PDB file of C-alpha atoms and ligand atoms in Angstrom:
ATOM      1  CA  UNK A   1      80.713 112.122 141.125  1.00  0.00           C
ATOM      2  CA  UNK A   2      79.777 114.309 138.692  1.00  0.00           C
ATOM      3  CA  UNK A   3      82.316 117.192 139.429  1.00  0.00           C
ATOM      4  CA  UNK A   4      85.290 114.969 139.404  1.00  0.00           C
ATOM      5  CA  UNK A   5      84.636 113.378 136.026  1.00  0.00           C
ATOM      6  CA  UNK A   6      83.914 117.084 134.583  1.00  0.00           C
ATOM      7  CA  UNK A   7      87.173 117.867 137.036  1.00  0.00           C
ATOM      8  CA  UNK A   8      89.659 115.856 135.832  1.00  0.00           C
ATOM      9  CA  UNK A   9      89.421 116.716 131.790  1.00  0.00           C
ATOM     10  CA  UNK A  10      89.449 120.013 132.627  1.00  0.00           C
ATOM     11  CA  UNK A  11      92.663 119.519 134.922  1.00  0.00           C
ATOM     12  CA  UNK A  12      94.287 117.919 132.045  1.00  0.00           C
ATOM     13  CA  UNK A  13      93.411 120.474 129.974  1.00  0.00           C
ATOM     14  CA  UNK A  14      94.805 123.177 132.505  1.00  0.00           C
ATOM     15  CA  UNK A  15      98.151 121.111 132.483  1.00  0.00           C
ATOM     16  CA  UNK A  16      98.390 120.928 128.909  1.00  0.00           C
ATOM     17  CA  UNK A  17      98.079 124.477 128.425  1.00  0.00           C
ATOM     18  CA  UNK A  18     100.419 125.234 131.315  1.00  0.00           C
ATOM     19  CA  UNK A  19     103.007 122.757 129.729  1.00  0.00           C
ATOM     20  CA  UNK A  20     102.923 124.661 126.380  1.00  0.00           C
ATOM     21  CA  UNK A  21     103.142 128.126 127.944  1.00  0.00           C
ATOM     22  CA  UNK A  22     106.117 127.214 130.478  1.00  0.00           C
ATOM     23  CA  UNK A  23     109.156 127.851 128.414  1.00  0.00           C
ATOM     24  CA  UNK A  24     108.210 131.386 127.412  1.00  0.00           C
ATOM     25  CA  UNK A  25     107.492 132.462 130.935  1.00  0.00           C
ATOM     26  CA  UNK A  26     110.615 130.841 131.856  1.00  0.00           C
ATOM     27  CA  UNK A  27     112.931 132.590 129.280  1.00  0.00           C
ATOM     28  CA  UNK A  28     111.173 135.866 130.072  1.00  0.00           C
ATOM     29  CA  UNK A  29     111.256 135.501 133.754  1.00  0.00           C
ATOM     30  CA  UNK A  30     115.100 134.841 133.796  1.00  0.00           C
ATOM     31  CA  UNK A  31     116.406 136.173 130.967  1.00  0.00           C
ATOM     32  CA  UNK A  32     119.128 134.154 131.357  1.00  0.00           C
ATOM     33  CA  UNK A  33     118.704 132.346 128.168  1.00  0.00           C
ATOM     34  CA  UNK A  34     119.786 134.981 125.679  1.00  0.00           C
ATOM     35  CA  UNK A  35     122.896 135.968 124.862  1.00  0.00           C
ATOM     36  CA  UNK A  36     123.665 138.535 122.709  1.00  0.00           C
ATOM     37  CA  UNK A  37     127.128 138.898 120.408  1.00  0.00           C
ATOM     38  CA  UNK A  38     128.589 142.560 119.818  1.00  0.00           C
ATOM     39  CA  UNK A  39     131.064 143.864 117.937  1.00  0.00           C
ATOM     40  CA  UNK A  40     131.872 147.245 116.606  1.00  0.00           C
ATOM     41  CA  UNK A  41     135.183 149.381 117.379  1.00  0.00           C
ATOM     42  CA  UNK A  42     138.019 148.080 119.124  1.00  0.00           C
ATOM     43  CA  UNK A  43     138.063 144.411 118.248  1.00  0.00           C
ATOM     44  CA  UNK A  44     139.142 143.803 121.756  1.00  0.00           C
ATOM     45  CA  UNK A  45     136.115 144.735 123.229  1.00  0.00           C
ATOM     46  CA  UNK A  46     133.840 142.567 121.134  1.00  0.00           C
ATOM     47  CA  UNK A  47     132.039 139.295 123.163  1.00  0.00           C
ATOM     48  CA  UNK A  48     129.103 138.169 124.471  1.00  0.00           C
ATOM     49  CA  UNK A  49     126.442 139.694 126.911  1.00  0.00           C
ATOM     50  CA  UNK A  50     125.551 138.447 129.355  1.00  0.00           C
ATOM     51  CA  UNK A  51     129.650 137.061 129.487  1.00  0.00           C
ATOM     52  CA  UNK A  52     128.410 134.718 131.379  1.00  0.00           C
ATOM     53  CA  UNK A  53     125.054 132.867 131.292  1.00  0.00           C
ATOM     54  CA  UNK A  54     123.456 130.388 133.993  1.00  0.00           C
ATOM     55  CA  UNK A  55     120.767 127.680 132.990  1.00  0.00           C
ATOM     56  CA  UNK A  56     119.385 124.525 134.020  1.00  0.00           C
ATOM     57  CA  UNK A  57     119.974 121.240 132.439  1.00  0.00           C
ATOM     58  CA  UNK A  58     117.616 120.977 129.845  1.00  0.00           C
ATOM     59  CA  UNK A  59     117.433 124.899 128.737  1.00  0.00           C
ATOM     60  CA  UNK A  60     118.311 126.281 125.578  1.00  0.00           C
ATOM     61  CA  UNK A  61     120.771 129.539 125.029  1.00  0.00           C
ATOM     62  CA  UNK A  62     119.953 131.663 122.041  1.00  0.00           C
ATOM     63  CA  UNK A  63     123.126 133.826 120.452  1.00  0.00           C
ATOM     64  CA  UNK A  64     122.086 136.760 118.553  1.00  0.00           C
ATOM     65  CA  UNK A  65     124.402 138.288 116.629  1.00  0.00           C
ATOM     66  CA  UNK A  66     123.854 142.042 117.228  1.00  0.00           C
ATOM     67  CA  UNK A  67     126.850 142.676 115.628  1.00  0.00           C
ATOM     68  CA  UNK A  68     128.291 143.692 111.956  1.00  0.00           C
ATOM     69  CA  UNK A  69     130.339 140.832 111.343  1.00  0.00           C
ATOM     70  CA  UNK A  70     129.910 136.727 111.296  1.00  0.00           C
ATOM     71  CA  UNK A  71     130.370 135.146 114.490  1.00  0.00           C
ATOM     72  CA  UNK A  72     129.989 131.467 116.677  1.00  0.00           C
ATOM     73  CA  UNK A  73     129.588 130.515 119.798  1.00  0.00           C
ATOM     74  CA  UNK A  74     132.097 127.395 119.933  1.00  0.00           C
ATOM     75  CA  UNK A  75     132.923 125.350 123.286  1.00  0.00           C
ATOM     76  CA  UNK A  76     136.259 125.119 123.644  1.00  0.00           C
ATOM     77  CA  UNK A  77     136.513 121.966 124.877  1.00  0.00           C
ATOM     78  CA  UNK A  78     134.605 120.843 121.103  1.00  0.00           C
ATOM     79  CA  UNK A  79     131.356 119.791 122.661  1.00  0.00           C
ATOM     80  CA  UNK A  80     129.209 122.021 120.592  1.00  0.00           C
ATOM     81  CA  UNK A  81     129.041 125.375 118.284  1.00  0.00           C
ATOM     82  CA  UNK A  82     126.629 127.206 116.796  1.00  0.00           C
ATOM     83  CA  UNK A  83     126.283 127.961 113.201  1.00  0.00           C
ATOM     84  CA  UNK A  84     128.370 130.923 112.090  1.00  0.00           C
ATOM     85  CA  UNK A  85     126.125 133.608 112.753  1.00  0.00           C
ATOM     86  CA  UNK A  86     125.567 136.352 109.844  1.00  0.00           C
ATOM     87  CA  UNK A  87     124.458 139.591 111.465  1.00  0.00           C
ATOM     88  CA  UNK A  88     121.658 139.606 112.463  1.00  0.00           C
ATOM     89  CA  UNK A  89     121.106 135.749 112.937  1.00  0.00           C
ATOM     90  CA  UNK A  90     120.707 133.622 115.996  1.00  0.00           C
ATOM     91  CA  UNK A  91     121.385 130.314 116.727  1.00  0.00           C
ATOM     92  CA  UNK A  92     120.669 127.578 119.268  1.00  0.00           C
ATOM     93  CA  UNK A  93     122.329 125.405 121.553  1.00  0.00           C
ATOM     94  CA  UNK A  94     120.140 122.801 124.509  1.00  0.00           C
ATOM     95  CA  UNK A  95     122.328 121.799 127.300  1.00  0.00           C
ATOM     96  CA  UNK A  96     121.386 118.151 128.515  1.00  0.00           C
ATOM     97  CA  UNK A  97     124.644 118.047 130.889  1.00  0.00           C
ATOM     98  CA  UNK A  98     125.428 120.340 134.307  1.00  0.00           C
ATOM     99  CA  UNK A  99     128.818 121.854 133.902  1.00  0.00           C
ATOM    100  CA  UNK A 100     130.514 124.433 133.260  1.00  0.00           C
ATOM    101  CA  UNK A 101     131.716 125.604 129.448  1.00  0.00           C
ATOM    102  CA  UNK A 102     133.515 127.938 128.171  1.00  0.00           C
ATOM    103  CA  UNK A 103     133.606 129.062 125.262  1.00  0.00           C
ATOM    104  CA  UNK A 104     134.699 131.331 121.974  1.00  0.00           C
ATOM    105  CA  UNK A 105     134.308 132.729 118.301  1.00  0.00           C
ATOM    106  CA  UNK A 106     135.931 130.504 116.106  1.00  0.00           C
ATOM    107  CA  UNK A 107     136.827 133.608 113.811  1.00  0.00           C
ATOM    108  CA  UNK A 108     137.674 135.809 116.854  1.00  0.00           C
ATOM    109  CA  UNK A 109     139.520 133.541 119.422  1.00  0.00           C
ATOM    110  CA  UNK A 110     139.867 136.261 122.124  1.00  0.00           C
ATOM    111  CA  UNK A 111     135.895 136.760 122.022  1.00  0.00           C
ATOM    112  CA  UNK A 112     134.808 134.389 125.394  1.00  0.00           C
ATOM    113  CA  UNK A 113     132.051 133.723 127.305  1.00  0.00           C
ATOM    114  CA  UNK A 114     130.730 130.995 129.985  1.00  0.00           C
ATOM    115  CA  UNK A 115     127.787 128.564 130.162  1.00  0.00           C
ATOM    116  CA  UNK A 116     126.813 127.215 133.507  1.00  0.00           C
ATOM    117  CA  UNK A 117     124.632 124.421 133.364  1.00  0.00           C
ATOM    118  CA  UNK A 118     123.076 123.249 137.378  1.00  0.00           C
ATOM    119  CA  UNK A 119     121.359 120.034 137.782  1.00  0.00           C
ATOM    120  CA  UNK A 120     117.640 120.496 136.237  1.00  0.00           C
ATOM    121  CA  UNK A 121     115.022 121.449 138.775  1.00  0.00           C
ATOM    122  CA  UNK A 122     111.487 121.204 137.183  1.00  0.00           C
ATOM    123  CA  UNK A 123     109.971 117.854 138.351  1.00  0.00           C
ATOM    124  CA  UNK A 124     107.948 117.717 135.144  1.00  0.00           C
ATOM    125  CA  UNK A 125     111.296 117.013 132.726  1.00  0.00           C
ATOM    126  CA  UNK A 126     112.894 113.279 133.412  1.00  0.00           C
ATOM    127  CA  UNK A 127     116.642 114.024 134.061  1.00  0.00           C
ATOM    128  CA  UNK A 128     119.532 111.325 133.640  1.00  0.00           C
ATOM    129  CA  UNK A 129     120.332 110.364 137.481  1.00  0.00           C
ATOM    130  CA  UNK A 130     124.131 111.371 136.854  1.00  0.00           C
ATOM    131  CA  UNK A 131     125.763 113.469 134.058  1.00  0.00           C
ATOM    132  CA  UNK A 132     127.691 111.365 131.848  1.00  0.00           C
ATOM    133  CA  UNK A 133     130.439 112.197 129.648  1.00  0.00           C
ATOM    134  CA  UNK A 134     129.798 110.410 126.237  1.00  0.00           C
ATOM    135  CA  UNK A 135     127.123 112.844 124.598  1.00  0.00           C
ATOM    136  CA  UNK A 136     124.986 110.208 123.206  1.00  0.00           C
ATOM    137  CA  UNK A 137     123.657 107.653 125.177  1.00  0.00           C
ATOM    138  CA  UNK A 138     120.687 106.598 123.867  1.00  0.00           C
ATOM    139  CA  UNK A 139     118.750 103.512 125.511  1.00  0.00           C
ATOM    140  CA  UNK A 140     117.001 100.890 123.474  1.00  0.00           C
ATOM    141  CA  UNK A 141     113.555 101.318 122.853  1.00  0.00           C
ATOM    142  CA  UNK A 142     111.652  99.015 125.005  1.00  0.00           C
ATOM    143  CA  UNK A 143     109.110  97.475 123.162  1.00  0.00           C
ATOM    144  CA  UNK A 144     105.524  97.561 123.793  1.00  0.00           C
ATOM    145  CA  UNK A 145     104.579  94.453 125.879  1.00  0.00           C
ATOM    146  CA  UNK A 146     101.335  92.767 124.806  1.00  0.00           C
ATOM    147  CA  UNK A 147     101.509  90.766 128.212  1.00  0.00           C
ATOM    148  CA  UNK A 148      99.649  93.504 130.278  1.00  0.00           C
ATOM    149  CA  UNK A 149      96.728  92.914 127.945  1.00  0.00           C
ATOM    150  CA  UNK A 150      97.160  88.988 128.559  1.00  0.00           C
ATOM    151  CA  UNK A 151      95.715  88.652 132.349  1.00  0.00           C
ATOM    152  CA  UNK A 152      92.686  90.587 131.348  1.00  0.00           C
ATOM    153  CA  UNK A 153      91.548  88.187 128.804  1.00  0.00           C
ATOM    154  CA  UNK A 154      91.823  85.072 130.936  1.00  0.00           C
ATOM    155  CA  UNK A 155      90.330  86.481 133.938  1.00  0.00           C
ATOM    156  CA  UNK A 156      88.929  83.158 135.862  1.00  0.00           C
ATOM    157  CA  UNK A 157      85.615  85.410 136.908  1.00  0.00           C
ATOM    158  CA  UNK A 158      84.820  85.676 133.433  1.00  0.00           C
ATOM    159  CA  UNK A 159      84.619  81.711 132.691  1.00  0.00           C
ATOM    160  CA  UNK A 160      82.684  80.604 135.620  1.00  0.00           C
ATOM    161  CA  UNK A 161      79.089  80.543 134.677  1.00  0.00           C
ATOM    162  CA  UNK A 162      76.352  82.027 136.420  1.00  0.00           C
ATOM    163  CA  UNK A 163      74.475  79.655 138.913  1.00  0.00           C
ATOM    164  CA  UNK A 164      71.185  81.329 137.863  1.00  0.00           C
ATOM    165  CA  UNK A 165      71.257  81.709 134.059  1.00  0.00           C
ATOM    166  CA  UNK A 166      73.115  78.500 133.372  1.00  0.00           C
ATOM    167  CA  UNK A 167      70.350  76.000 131.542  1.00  0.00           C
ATOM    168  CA  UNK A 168      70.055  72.702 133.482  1.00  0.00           C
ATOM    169  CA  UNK A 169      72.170  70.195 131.918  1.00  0.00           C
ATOM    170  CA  UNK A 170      69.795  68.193 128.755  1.00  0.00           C
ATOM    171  CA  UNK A 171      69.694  64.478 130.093  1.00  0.00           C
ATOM    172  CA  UNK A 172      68.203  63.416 127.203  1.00  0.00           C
ATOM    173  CA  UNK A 173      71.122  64.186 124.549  1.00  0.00           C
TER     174      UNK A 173
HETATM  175 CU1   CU B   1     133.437 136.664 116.268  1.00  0.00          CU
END
């Protein structure tokens, strides 16, 4: 009895250290995250590398601009864009949605590159059960319900009296 009480803290403790280190190893294991924006010469040959980049719902891609001159990463079908990107800089984009986007510099159209996005797999992240295409679909906050604390406080064992410790009834009141 002892081990599992001292067990179970120190499980949770295990988890929340695993949770915090998870997206590092992750990005480091796949490398899949990071893209990295080149330029330099021939225009023609600047873009993105990896040209195309792989994720799961949920992940984050990182542009770095590796390059000498400012440059996005913009979908082409409008769903999102990074900042412009000074050289040097990097910038962020989370995909929440499986699919498949291209997508360009705004400055230099002919730069391209892909983002696939597959259905999440980690268990631990709650996933909408089907991609949807409005962006924003945000559910209403369900409020906390103070019935759950309700049958707890009229629990029927609690108001029956004890045979033994109940005084006998005072006949002469
Ligand atoms: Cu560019």
């Amino acid at each position: 009895m002892l081990r599992l009480r001292l067990a179970v803290p120190i499980f949770a403790f295990v988890l929340s250290t695993m949770a915090v280190a998870l997206p590092s190893i992750t990005s480091a294991a796949d490398g899949a995250t990071g893209v990295i924006i080149h330029d330099g010469g021939d225009p023609t040959t600047w873009g993105y590398t990896p040209a195309s980049t792989t994720i799961a719902a949920g992940q984050t891609v990182t542009w770095t601009n590796s390059g000498a001159f400012a440059h996005d990463a913009a979908a082409t079908d409008g769903s999102w864009k990074t900042p412009l990107l000074d050289a040097g800089a990097s910038g962020t984009v989370t995909f929440a949605n499986p699919g498949t986007y291209t997508y360009i510099c705004t400055p230099h159209p002919w730069m391209l590159g892909t983002i696939v996005v597959t259905a999440a797999v980690s268990a631990a992240a709650p996933v909408p059960a089907a991609p949807v295409d409005p962006p924003v679909s945000v559910a209403p906050p369900v409020p906390s319900t103070p019935d759950v604390l309700a049958p707890a406080a009229s629990d029927p064992t609690a108001t029956q009296p004890a045979d033994d410790t109940a005084p006998p009834a005072d006949p002469g009141n």
